[in-house]
DNA sequence: CATGAATGAGACTTCATTCAT
DNA sequence: CATGAATGAAGTCTCATTCAT
């Protein structure tokens, strides 16, 4: 009957509320995980009623998936910024620092992602395969070329990436433990220096 | 809270069933997280009835806490095995390999722990402070001594430990992602060589 | 309740939209029943927005009642057409055929009505008493007169009407079952012949 | 792990409560339809708590399906009792009376069935095809044989069955309307006589 | 030691209706 | 005349826990 697609005009309010909800959901999901989070919490955090949340999203899972997909773009940005024309060592070390900054500035995003992968990434495997894998493959090729050209010490590109991700995100994901062990001491300054030295020593040709 | 411990005579069956339950709970909790896990799943996995589970433990949380505390002993064993009299570089590199082996052989334990810390370690902070922190402080002192003696390259001991934990546990905690990116390629062989080189370069004086 | 009728100027658009809504509601109500139908479905079916629907009707129930009342007029038309001056047998048999045709051509109306009566006709009893009953009483009197005059075989007029209604509407109301049992065979041709013979034999003096 | 099928020992209580629930559900479903019925109503009617209802059945639909399947057996019993060796006319007329009695004594079952078929029998088509159709096919063959043998007047067996079902069940399904039109007059006596005469005239050879 | 039975609290979701423009 | 936004009430279902044997 009505073939006209209901091209939802995303009005000002629409945009604002969707943002409000996603922001609230990020807070709640990253803290309690998917199952641990409740729509009630998200609604309160967003300052909206529960049914109103469901007016903007199709359900709890829809919010979660939307969040994860949005996240991936932000999350992979630094990897995309590695300049194939740049100085190899400098490029990689800059990537490490960028990742560490993200860990410091966007810890909720890091935890949201960790939560999801930790449970087998049930809602993300497709995305990982279509978006992350090609990008990683490409980066691996680049690093191999750099190694072959003698610009970097020999290293397995994928394990290198794992190490970078693991060490940088650790400060966000395992923050509770870091807090206990570091007390009041500043964390990120030391981390920055430590990681810079570690990866510099690993990769300096 | 309830200090009046019901001095249960721990019979043979008691012990067996407690073990069954904890084993089942490890499986379920590590896969779905605390909130995502249900007593039903644990009961089925353990082959016991739900009320029977609650005969052995005071509730869901009790099982979880017991599991986490038990885990910590296993988890910290390699750290305790570092020999202050041994060769510093060798000792640390051995620790890295031990941790990597644990990640491979006990991934559920790793994920259980990660899940908990990720959510702020609400049920573990006391344990972390009383058990983990002193041990880490002690190890940090040892490493500092080694560094001062010129046996290791200068390094912040705590950030070193973080890097070791992060890189080794990554293979268990982020397994879903590693699988996607590594495909059928063997993972642990490469990881072992990579981490050995990385920490050797970092620490060789 | 609210006697202050909001004397709506029934413009062209008004009329068109009311018709659109009632047509959509007929479709939806007859398929899912009163409780099973939703305003959303009706709105989509009518190509109008939900609040707009409520601009034309006071609520879900209002639409339903309006529909039922409208229906009754159509539904009872054949009964009103029975000609007291006509040939008794011919008149009744023609009525049977007219009802069967309505069952074939207006199955949604039949089901809507059936749905309502099936659930005790909560929204229709008054209408039944004030409109249907007098008409049936009148028709019963007519049939009794015809029987008394020897123009029809002795028959209880009300049970006769029940039988006519039941057998003709069955093809609309129990269509799902008829489909299963008749397969691809044509239904209404056989039904027409069968019912004609049945009521002819019953009533031929 | 546990291969032993959990052969739910249907204890005394189990049996009693399942019966209680089905009885309550029959009452509620037959009155309000599937969608119109609520677990709350069923729970109250059964005198059990809502979660307890769900301890015995997997959900609303499970109750409904169970009810419908049970019903079919009762419902088709009279059809199965038609004796191929008996006197044709007598057998069919007895069937009519048995169906009419069921309409009088089990009106809720009749309405439950009508409700379901009216909405397209979404939960019953398979059952209709595998259970009802073969039985009807068989009966149709029998009737055809009787007609061919001159024991019954020529009649389409399926339309005959439709007419029997329609006219007898009408008194249960359209009871609300029958009540309005018959007032205090006894219904089933007249119906019995009327239907007996109608089908006798139709079928007498 | 063990379990079938039961439930209160709370989770997600639907929907008729109202609000505000 | 029309609609995007919002919500209270209610519905189905889950789950940790308790009861009673």
mmCIF file of C-alpha atoms in Angstrom, chain B residues 26-127:
data_model
loop_
_atom_site.group_PDB
_atom_site.id
_atom_site.type_symbol
_atom_site.label_atom_id
_atom_site.label_comp_id
_atom_site.label_asym_id
_atom_site.label_seq_id
_atom_site.Cartn_x
_atom_site.Cartn_y
_atom_site.Cartn_z
ATOM 1 C CA UNK B 26 34.124 -21.247 36.388
ATOM 2 C CA UNK B 27 32.866 -22.400 33.027
ATOM 3 C CA UNK B 28 29.689 -20.382 33.215
ATOM 4 C CA UNK B 29 30.936 -17.213 34.902
ATOM 5 C CA UNK B 30 33.947 -16.913 32.618
ATOM 6 C CA UNK B 31 31.718 -17.225 29.593
ATOM 7 C CA UNK B 32 28.818 -14.985 30.528
ATOM 8 C CA UNK B 33 30.100 -12.751 33.293
ATOM 9 C CA UNK B 34 28.637 -12.512 36.748
ATOM 10 C CA UNK B 35 25.273 -11.069 35.792
ATOM 11 C CA UNK B 36 24.996 -13.068 32.618
ATOM 12 C CA UNK B 37 25.450 -16.358 34.414
ATOM 13 C CA UNK B 38 22.496 -18.105 36.017
ATOM 14 C CA UNK B 39 22.348 -20.633 38.801
ATOM 15 C CA UNK B 40 20.394 -22.820 36.441
ATOM 16 C CA UNK B 41 23.272 -22.982 34.005
ATOM 17 C CA UNK B 42 25.684 -23.763 36.809
ATOM 18 C CA UNK B 43 23.358 -26.432 38.189
ATOM 19 C CA UNK B 44 22.993 -28.129 34.822
ATOM 20 C CA UNK B 45 26.726 -27.899 34.154
ATOM 21 C CA UNK B 46 27.456 -29.380 37.574
ATOM 22 C CA UNK B 47 24.808 -32.058 37.270
ATOM 23 C CA UNK B 48 23.211 -31.006 40.535
ATOM 24 C CA UNK B 49 19.896 -29.487 41.444
ATOM 25 C CA UNK B 50 19.630 -25.795 42.048
ATOM 26 C CA UNK B 51 18.669 -26.050 45.716
ATOM 27 C CA UNK B 52 21.518 -28.454 46.200
ATOM 28 C CA UNK B 53 23.905 -25.853 44.888
ATOM 29 C CA UNK B 54 22.596 -23.507 47.522
ATOM 30 C CA UNK B 55 23.174 -26.109 50.144
ATOM 31 C CA UNK B 56 26.877 -25.874 49.476
ATOM 32 C CA UNK B 57 27.111 -22.143 48.900
ATOM 33 C CA UNK B 58 25.261 -19.224 50.385
ATOM 34 C CA UNK B 59 24.242 -17.856 47.036
ATOM 35 C CA UNK B 60 25.415 -16.815 43.646
ATOM 36 C CA UNK B 61 27.791 -14.257 45.025
ATOM 37 C CA UNK B 62 29.317 -16.720 47.461
ATOM 38 C CA UNK B 63 30.223 -19.027 44.611
ATOM 39 C CA UNK B 64 31.693 -16.188 42.670
ATOM 40 C CA UNK B 65 33.800 -14.853 45.524
ATOM 41 C CA UNK B 66 35.037 -18.321 46.447
ATOM 42 C CA UNK B 67 36.033 -18.853 42.870
ATOM 43 C CA UNK B 68 37.876 -15.559 42.619
ATOM 44 C CA UNK B 69 39.775 -16.097 45.845
ATOM 45 C CA UNK B 70 40.782 -19.590 44.862
ATOM 46 C CA UNK B 71 41.819 -18.258 41.515
ATOM 47 C CA UNK B 72 44.123 -15.642 42.956
ATOM 48 C CA UNK B 73 46.367 -18.287 44.514
ATOM 49 C CA UNK B 74 46.824 -20.066 41.220
ATOM 50 C CA UNK B 75 47.110 -16.805 39.430
ATOM 51 C CA UNK B 76 49.860 -15.406 41.576
ATOM 52 C CA UNK B 77 51.874 -18.601 41.903
ATOM 53 C CA UNK B 78 54.254 -17.740 39.040
ATOM 54 C CA UNK B 79 54.967 -14.376 40.600
ATOM 55 C CA UNK B 80 55.849 -16.081 43.867
ATOM 56 C CA UNK B 81 58.184 -18.393 42.018
ATOM 57 C CA UNK B 82 60.488 -15.623 40.868
ATOM 58 C CA UNK B 83 63.774 -16.464 42.547
ATOM 59 C CA UNK B 84 65.529 -13.462 44.075
ATOM 60 C CA UNK B 85 68.738 -15.488 43.910
ATOM 61 C CA UNK B 86 68.327 -16.405 40.245
ATOM 62 C CA UNK B 87 69.564 -14.635 37.176
ATOM 63 C CA UNK B 88 67.370 -11.530 36.864
ATOM 64 C CA UNK B 89 66.788 -11.546 33.135
ATOM 65 C CA UNK B 90 66.217 -15.270 33.074
ATOM 66 C CA UNK B 91 63.809 -15.053 35.995
ATOM 67 C CA UNK B 92 61.669 -12.382 34.410
ATOM 68 C CA UNK B 93 61.595 -14.033 31.019
ATOM 69 C CA UNK B 94 60.644 -17.289 32.645
ATOM 70 C CA UNK B 95 57.826 -15.481 34.403
ATOM 71 C CA UNK B 96 56.594 -14.153 31.066
ATOM 72 C CA UNK B 97 56.540 -17.649 29.623
ATOM 73 C CA UNK B 98 54.800 -19.071 32.674
ATOM 74 C CA UNK B 99 52.120 -16.412 32.406
ATOM 75 C CA UNK B 100 51.683 -17.089 28.719
ATOM 76 C CA UNK B 101 51.305 -20.792 29.409
ATOM 77 C CA UNK B 102 48.652 -20.051 31.967
ATOM 78 C CA UNK B 103 46.841 -17.902 29.484
ATOM 79 C CA UNK B 104 46.843 -20.838 27.094
ATOM 80 C CA UNK B 105 45.995 -23.529 29.620
ATOM 81 C CA UNK B 106 43.655 -21.647 31.917
ATOM 82 C CA UNK B 107 41.859 -19.165 29.707
ATOM 83 C CA UNK B 108 38.660 -19.414 31.728
ATOM 84 C CA UNK B 109 40.441 -18.315 34.860
ATOM 85 C CA UNK B 110 41.936 -15.417 32.982
ATOM 86 C CA UNK B 111 38.583 -14.304 31.652
ATOM 87 C CA UNK B 112 36.881 -14.663 34.998
ATOM 88 C CA UNK B 113 39.466 -12.384 36.499
ATOM 89 C CA UNK B 114 39.306 -9.929 33.623
ATOM 90 C CA UNK B 115 35.532 -9.797 33.815
ATOM 91 C CA UNK B 116 35.692 -8.932 37.455
ATOM 92 C CA UNK B 117 38.378 -6.271 37.228
ATOM 93 C CA UNK B 118 36.739 -4.779 34.153
ATOM 94 C CA UNK B 119 33.657 -4.046 36.212
ATOM 95 C CA UNK B 120 35.603 -2.370 38.937
ATOM 96 C CA UNK B 121 36.436 -5.518 40.892
ATOM 97 C CA UNK B 122 33.576 -4.842 43.310
ATOM 98 C CA UNK B 123 34.028 -8.209 44.943
ATOM 99 C CA UNK B 124 37.818 -8.238 44.911
ATOM 100 C CA UNK B 125 39.304 -4.951 45.930
ATOM 101 C CA UNK B 126 39.910 -6.109 49.516
ATOM 102 C CA UNK B 127 41.605 -9.231 48.284
#
